[in-house]
Coordinates of C-alpha atoms in Angstrom, one line a residue:
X27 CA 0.0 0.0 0.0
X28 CA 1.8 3.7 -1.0
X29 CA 2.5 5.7 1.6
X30 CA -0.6 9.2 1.8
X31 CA 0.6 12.1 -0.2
X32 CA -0.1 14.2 3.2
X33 CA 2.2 11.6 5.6
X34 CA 5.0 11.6 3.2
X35 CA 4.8 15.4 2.7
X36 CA 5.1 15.5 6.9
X37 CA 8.1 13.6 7.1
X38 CA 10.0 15.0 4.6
X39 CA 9.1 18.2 6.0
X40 CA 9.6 17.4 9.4
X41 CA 13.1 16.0 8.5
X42 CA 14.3 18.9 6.9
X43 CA 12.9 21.2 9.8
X44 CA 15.3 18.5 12.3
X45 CA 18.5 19.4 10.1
X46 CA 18.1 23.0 9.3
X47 CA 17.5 26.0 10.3
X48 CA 14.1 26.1 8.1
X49 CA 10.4 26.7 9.5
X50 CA 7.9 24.8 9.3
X51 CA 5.1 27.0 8.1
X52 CA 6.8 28.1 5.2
X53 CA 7.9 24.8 4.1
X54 CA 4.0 24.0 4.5
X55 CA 3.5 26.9 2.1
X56 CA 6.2 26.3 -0.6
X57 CA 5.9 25.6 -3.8
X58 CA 6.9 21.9 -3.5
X59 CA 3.4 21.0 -1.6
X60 CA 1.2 23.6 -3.4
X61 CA -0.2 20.6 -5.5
X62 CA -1.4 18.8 -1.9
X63 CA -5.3 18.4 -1.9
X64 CA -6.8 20.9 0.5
X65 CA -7.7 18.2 2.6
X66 CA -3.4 16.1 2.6
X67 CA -2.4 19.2 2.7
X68 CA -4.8 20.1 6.1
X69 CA -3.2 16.5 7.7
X70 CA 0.3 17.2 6.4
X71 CA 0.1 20.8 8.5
X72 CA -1.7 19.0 11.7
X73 CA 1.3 16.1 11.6
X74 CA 3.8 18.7 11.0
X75 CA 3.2 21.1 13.5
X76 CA 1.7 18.3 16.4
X77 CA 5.0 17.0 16.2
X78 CA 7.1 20.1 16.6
X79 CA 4.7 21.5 19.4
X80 CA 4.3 17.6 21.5
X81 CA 8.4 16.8 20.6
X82 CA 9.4 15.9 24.3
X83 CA 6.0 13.9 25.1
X84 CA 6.2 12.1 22.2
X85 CA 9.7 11.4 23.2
X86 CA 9.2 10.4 26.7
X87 CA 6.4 8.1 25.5
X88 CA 8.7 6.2 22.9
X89 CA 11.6 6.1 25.3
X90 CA 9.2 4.0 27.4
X91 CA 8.5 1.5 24.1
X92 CA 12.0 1.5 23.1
X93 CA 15.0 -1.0 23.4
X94 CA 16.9 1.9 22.5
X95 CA 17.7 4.9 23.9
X96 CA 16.4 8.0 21.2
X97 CA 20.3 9.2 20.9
X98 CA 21.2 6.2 19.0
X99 CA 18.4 5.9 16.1
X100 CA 18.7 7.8 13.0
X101 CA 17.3 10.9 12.5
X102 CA 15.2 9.3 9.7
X103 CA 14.1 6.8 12.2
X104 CA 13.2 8.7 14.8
X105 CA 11.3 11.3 12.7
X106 CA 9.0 8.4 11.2
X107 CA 8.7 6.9 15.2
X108 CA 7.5 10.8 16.1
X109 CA 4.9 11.0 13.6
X110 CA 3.1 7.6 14.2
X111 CA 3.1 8.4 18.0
X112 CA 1.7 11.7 17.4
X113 CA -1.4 10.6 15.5
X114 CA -1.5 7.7 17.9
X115 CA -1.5 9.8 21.4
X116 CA -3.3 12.7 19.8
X117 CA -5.5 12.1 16.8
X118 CA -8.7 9.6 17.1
X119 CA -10.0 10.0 13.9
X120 CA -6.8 8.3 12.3
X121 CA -6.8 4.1 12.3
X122 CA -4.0 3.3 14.7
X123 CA -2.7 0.2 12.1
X124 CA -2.3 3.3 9.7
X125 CA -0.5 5.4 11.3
X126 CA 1.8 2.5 12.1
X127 CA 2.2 0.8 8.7
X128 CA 3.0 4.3 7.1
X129 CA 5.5 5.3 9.1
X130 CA 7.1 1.7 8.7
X131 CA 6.9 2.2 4.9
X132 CA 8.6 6.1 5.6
X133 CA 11.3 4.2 7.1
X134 CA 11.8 1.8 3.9
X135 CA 11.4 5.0 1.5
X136 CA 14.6 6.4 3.8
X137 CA 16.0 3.8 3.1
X138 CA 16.6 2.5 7.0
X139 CA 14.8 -0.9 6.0
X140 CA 16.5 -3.0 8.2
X141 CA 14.5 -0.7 11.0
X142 CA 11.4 -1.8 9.7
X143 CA 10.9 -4.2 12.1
X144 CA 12.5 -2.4 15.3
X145 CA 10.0 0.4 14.4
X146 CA 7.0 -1.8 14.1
X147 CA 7.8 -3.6 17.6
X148 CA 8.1 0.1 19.5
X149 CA 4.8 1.3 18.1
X150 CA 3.1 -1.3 18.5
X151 CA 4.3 -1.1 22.6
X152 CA 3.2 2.0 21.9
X153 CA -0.1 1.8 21.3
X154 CA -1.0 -0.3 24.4
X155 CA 0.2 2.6 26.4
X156 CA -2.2 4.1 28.5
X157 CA -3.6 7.6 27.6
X158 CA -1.8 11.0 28.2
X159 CA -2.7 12.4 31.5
X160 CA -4.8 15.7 31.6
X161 CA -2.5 18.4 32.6
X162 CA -2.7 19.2 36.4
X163 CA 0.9 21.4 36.8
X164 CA 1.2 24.0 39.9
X165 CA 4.5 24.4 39.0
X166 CA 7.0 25.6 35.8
X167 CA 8.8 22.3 36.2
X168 CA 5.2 20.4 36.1
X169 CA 4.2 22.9 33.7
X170 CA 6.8 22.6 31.4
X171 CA 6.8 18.9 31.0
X172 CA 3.0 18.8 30.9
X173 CA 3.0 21.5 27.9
X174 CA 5.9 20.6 25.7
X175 CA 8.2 23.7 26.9
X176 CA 11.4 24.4 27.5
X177 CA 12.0 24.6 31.2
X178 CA 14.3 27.8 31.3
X179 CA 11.2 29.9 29.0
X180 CA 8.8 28.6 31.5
X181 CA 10.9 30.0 34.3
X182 CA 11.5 33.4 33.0
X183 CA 8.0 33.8 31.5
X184 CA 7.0 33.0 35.3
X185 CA 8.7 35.7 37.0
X186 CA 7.5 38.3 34.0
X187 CA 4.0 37.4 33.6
X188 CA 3.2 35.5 37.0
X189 CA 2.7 31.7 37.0
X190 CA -1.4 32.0 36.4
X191 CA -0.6 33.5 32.6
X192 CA 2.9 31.4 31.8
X193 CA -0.2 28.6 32.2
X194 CA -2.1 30.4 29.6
X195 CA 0.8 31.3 27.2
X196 CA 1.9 27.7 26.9
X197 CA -1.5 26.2 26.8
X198 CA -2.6 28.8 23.8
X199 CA 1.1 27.0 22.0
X200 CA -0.4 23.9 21.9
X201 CA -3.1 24.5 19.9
X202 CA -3.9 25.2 16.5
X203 CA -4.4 28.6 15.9
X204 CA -7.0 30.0 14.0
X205 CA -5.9 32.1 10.8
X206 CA -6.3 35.4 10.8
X207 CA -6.5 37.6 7.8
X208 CA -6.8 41.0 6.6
X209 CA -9.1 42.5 3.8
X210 CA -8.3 44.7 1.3
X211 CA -11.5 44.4 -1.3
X212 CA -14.9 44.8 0.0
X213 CA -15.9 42.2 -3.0
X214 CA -13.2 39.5 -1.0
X215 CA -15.5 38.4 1.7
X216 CA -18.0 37.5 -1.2
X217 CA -15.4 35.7 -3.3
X218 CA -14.4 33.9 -0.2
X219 CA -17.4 32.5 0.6
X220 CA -18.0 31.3 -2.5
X221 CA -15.0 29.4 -2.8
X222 CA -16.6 27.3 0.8
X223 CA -14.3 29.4 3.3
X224 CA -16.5 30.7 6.4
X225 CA -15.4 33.6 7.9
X226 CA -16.0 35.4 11.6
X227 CA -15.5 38.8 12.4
X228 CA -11.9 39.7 14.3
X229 CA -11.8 39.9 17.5
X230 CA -9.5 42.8 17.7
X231 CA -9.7 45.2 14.7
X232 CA -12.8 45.7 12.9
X233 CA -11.1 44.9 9.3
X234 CA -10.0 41.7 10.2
X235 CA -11.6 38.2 9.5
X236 CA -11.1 35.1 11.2
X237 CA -11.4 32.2 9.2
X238 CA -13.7 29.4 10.7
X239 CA -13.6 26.7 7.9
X240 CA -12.0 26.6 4.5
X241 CA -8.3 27.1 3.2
X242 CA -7.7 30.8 2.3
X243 CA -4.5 29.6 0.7
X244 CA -6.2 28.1 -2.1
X245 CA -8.3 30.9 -3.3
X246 CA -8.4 32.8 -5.8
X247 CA -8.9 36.3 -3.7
X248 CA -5.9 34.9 -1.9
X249 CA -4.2 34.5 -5.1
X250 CA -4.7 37.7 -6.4
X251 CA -3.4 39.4 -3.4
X252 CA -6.8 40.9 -2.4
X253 CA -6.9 39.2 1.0
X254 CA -3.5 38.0 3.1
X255 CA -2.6 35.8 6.1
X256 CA -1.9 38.5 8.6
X257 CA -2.3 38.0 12.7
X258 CA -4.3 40.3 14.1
X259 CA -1.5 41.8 16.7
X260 CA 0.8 42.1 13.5
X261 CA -2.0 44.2 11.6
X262 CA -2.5 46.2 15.2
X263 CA 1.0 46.6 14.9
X264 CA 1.3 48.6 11.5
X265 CA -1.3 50.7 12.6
X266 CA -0.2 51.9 15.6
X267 CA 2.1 54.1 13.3
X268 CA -0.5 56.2 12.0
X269 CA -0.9 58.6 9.1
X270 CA 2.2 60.3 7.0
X271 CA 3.3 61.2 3.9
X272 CA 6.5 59.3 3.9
X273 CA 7.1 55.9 5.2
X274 CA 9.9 53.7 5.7
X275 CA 9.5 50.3 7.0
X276 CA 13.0 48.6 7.9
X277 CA 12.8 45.2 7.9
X278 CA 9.8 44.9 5.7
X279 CA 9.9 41.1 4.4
X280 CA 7.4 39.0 4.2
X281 CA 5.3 42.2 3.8
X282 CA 2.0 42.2 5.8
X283 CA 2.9 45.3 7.8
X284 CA 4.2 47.4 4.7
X285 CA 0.6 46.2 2.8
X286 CA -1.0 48.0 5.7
X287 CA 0.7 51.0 6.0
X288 CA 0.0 51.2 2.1
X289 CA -3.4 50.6 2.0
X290 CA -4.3 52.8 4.7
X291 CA -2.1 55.8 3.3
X292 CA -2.8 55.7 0.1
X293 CA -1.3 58.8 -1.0
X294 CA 2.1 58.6 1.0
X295 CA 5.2 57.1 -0.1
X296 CA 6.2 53.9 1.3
X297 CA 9.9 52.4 1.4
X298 CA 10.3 48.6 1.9
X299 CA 13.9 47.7 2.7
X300 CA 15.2 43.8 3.1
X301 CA 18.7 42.3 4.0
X302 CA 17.8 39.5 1.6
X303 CA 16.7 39.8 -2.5
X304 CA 14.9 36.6 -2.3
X305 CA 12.7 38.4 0.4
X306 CA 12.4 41.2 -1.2
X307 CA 11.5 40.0 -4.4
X308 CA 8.6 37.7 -2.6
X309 CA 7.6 41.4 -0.7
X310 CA 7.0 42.8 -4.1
X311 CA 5.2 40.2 -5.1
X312 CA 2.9 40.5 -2.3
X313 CA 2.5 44.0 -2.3
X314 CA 2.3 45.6 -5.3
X315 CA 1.2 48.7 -4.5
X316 CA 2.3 51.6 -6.6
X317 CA 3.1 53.7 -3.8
X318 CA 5.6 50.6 -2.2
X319 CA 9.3 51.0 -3.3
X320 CA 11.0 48.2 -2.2
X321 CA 15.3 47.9 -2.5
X322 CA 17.4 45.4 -0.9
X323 CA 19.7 46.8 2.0
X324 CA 20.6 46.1 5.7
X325 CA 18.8 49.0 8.0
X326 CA 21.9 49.1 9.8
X327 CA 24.6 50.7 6.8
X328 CA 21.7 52.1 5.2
X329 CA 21.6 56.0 4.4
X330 CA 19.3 58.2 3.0
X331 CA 19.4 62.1 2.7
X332 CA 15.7 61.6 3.0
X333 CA 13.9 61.7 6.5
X334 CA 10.8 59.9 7.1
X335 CA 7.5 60.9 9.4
X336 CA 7.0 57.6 10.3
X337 CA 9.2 54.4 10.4
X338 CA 8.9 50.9 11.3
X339 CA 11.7 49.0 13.1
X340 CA 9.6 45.8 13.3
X341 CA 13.1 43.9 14.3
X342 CA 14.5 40.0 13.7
X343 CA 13.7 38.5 16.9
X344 CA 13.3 35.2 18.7
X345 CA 9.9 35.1 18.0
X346 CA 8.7 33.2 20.9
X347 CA 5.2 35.2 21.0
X348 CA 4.6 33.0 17.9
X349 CA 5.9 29.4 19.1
X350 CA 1.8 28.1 18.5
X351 CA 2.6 29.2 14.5
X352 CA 6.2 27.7 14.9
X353 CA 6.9 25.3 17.5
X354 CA 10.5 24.6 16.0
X355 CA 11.5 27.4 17.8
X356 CA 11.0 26.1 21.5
X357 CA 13.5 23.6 20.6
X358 CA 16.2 25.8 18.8
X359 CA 16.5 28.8 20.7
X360 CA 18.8 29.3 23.8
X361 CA 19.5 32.2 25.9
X362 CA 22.6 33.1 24.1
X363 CA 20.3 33.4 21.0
X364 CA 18.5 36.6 23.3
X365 CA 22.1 38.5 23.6
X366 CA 22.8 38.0 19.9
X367 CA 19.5 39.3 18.7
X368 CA 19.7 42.4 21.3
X369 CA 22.8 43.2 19.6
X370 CA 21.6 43.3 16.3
X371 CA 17.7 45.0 17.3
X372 CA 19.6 47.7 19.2
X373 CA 21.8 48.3 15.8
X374 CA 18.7 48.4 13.4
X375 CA 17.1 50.8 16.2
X376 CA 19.6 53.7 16.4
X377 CA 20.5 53.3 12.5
X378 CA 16.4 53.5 12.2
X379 CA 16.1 56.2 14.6
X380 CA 18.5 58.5 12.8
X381 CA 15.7 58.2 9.5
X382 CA 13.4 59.9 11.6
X383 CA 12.4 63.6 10.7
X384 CA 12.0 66.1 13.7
X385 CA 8.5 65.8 15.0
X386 CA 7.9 61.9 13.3
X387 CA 7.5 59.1 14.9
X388 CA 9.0 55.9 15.1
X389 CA 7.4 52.2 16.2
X390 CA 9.7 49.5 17.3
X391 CA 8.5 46.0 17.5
X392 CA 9.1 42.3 17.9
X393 CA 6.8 39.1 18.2
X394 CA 8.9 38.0 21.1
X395 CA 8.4 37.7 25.0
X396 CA 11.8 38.4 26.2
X397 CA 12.5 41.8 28.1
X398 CA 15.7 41.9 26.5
X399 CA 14.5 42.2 23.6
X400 CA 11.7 44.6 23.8
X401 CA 12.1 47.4 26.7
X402 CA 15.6 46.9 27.6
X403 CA 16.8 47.6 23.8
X404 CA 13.9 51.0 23.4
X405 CA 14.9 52.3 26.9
X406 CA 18.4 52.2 26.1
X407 CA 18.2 54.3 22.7
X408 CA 16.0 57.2 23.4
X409 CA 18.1 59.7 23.4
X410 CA 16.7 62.7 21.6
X411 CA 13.3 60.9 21.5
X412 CA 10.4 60.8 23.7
X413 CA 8.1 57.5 24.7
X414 CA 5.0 58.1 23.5
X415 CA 2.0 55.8 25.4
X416 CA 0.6 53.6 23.0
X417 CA -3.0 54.4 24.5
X418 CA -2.9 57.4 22.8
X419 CA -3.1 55.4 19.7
X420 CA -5.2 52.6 21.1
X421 CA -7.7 55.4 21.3
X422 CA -7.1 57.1 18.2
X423 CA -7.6 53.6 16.5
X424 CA -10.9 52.5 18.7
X425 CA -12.6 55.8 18.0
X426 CA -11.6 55.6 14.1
X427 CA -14.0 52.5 14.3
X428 CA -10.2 50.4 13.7
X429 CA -9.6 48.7 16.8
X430 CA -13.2 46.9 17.9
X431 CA -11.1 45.3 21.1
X432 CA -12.7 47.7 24.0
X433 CA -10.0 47.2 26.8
X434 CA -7.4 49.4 26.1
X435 CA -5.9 49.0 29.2
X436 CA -5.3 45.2 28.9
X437 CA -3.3 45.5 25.5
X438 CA -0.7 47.7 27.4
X439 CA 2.4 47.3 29.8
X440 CA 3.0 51.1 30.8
X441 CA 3.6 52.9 27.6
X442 CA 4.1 50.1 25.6
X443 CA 1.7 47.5 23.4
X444 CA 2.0 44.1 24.8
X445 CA -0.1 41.5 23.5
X446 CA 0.2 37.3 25.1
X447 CA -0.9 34.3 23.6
X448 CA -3.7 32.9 25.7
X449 CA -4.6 36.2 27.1
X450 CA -5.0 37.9 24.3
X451 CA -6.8 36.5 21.0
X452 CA -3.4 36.7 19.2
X453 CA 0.3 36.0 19.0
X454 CA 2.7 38.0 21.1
X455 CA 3.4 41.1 20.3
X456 CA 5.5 44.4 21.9
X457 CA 5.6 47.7 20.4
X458 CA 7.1 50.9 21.7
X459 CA 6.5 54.4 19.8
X460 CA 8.9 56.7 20.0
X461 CA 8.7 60.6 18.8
X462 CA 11.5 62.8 17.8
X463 CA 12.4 65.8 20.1

C-alpha cells in the first residue's frame, strides 16, 4: 500500500525542519506542496506542527516503548517513530494500524529498511500505552513537561507574567491557531465564501476576519493578493504608526505590515527595505502597490538624505510570541540566542532612529516575550526621543471604528503594546512608539 501524499509530505518536512534552520510554516507553504489536496495538505500541516509543538511527550512516550535509547536511532528513524506516536496519542480519527504501517513504509522509503521491524515492535508497545494524563501542573517544572516547553522559557515567563498567565501562554502554543487575515477588497469576503471558506468577524480590529472553515491559501482572492494571512497583533501593529506622507518600513519582508501602512495611506510614499533579495523579491510580489518602493539593503549601513514621518523597526527576533505558528522554535532557541538578537535589534534601532524627521515618529516591534529584547533595547536608545504611550493610539484607533477590542488597558504594559498568547486572541506582540524631540 503507498504511503498518503499528506504523511509523506510531513516527514520530509519534518526532516528537513530537524536538520536545518528552516520553518515549518513556510515549508508548508512552498511551492513543493502547493499541488497537496486541501484536505493532505490540512493533515500534512496538523502532523507537521503536532509533532514540533508535542516533541518531548512524544519522546518520553517512545523512550518507554524502546530497546533503545532516542540518541542512538537515525534521524530518519526517529522522525518516522515521532509521527506515528503523534497521530497515535493525539488524533482519534486516524486508524491506529495506519498510522503504524506508514510510518514503517517512511522508514523503507529512507532507506533504513533494516528498522522496519525495530520500528514496528516500538509502536506497537506504543499503542498499548495508556492515555496521556490531563494536565494538572502547579508548578513551571510540572508545567513545562506537561506542555511541551522548555523549562528555562517557562521559568522566565513566570517571573515576568506570574505563574497564572505562563499557564495560559503555553496552553494557547499547543493549539492550533486560528488564521487570521486582513481585507483589502470589499468584493473579497463575497469571493471567499463562495469558494466554501466561512469567515467570523476579528476579534481585535474591525477589518480583520477570522477564518472558521476553508483554506484561504487556495483561493483565488488569496491568489490575487486581495486578501492575506496577517495575525491580528501584526496588523495592530502597522497601525499603531499612524498617518504620513512618507514611510519607511525597515525590515519589511514578508510584507503584511508594509501592505498596511500602504493601504491605509494611500497617498504617502512607502519604502520597503530587506537584508535579503529573495525576500524582497517575494515582498514585491505580495505587495504591489504603486506607492511601495522596495530595495534590498541592511537597515543598519543604510543611508538616505531623506527623512521619514513615520518608520517601522519591526526587528528579527526570537519570535517566541509565535511558538503556536512555529513550534520549532521552542527547541532551537537558547538564551545566548536573546544576547545575539539584542545586539543586532539595538543596531537596526539607532540606524532607524537616525531616519526619523524632527516631530515623526518611530514604532519598534518584535513578536517576542523576552525583556531583552523589547524594553531593555527601546529604553536604552532614546536619546533625543520621547516615549509616546501607546493608549494614545489605542484610542485614536478604537474611536476611528479600527480597533473593535474595547479594553485598552489590557493590550498595554505602561507605555508600551503588549499582547500574550492565551490572554490575548493573538500572538505575542510588543511595540514601543517613539517621537522625535
Amino acid at each position: 500500500m503507498a504511503i498518503s501524499p499528506a504523511r509523506t509530505a510531513a516527514f520530509d518536512i519534518l526532516l528537513r525542519v530537524e536538520q536545518t534552520e528552516s520553518f515549518a510554516s513556510e515549508l508548508l507553504h512552498s511551492a513543493g506542496y502547493s499541488k497537496l489536496t486541501s484536505s493532505d495538505h490540512g493533515l500534512a500541516t496538523e502532523l507537521v506542527m503536532g509533532v514540533l509543538r508535542w516533541k518531548p511527550v512524544l519522546d518520553r512516550e517512545l523512550a518507554a516503548s524502546s530497546s533503545l535509547k532516542l540518541d542512538k536511532i537515525d534521524v530518519e528513524v526517529l522522525t518516522a517513530l515521532r509521527l506515528a506516536a503523534y497521530q497515535l496519542k493525539f488524533l482519534d480519527r486516524i486508524p491506529g494500524h495506519a498510522a503504524v504501517h506508514e510510518s514503517v513504509e517512511l522508514v523503507k522509503r529512507a532507506r533504513k529498511r533494516s528498522a522496519a521491524a525495530f520500528v514496528n515492535a516500538v509502536l506497537r508497545k506504543l499503542s498499548e500505552r495508556p492515555k496521556l494524563p490531563p494536565t494538572t501542573a502547579t508548578n513551571a517544572d510540572e508545567l513545562a513537561a506537561q506542555t511541551a516547553h522548555p523549562l528555562w522559557l517557562v521559568e522566565r515567563w513566570t517571573q515576568e507574567f506570574g505563574f497564572e498567565v505562563t499557564q495560559k501562554i503555553c496552553q494557547h502554543d499547543q493549539l492550533t491557531p486560528q488564521t487570521a487575515i486582513r481585507l483589502s477588497a470589499g468584493s473579497a469576503a463575497d469571493e471567499l465564501k463562495e469558494e466554501g471558506v466561512e469567515l467570523s468577524p476579528g476579534l481585535l480590529l474591525t477589518h480583520a476576519r477570522r477564518v472558521v472553515s476553508g483554506n484561504v491559501s487556495h483561493t483565488r482572492a488569496f491568489r490575487r493578493g486581495k486578501i492575506a494571512i496577517q495575525d491580528e497583533a501584526s496588523q495592530l501593529v502597522a497601525l499603531l504608526l499612524g498617518h504620513g506622507q512618507n514611510f519607511l518600513d525597515c525590515c519589511a519582508a514578508p510584507g503584511g505590515k508594509t501592505r498596511v501602512i500602504a493601504e491605509g495611506n494611500p497617498q504617502a510614499s512607502v519604502l520597503a527595505l530587506d537584508l535579503h533579495p529573495q525576500r524582497a523579491a517575494l515582498l514585491r510580489k505580495l505587495v504591489p502597490a504603486s506607492n511601495v518602493t522596495v530595495e534590498t539593503a541592511d537597515m543598519r549601513s543604510f543611508e538616505s538624505p531623506q527623512r521619514f514621518d513615520r518608520v517601522l523597526a519591526d526587528v528579527p527576533c526570537s519570535g517566541t510570541g509565535t511558538l503556536a505558528h512555529n513550534p520549532e522554535i521552542k527547541w532551537k532557541l537558547t538564551e545566548d540566542d536573546l544576547r545575539d538578537l539584542q545586539e543586532r535589534q539595538s543596531a537596526i534601532l539607532r540606524a532607524a532612529m537616525k531616519c526619523v524627521a524632527p516631530g515623526g515618529r518611530i514604532v519598534y516591534s518584535t513578536c517576542s516575550l523576552e525583556r531583552e529584547e523589547n524594553s531593555a533595547v527601546v529604553e536604552q536608545a532614546l536619546e533625543g526621543f520621547r516615549v509616546v504611550n501607546v493608549r494614545e493610539e489605542l484610542e485614536r484607533l478604537h474611536s476611528e471604528g479600527e480597533l473593535s477590542w474595547s479594553d485598552l488597558d489590557a493590550l498595554g504594559s505602561g507605555p508600551y503594546l503588549r499582547t500574550l498568547p492565551g490572554k490575548h486572541p493573538c500572538d505575542g506582540f510588543f511595540a514601543a512608539i517613539l517621537e522625535r524631540k
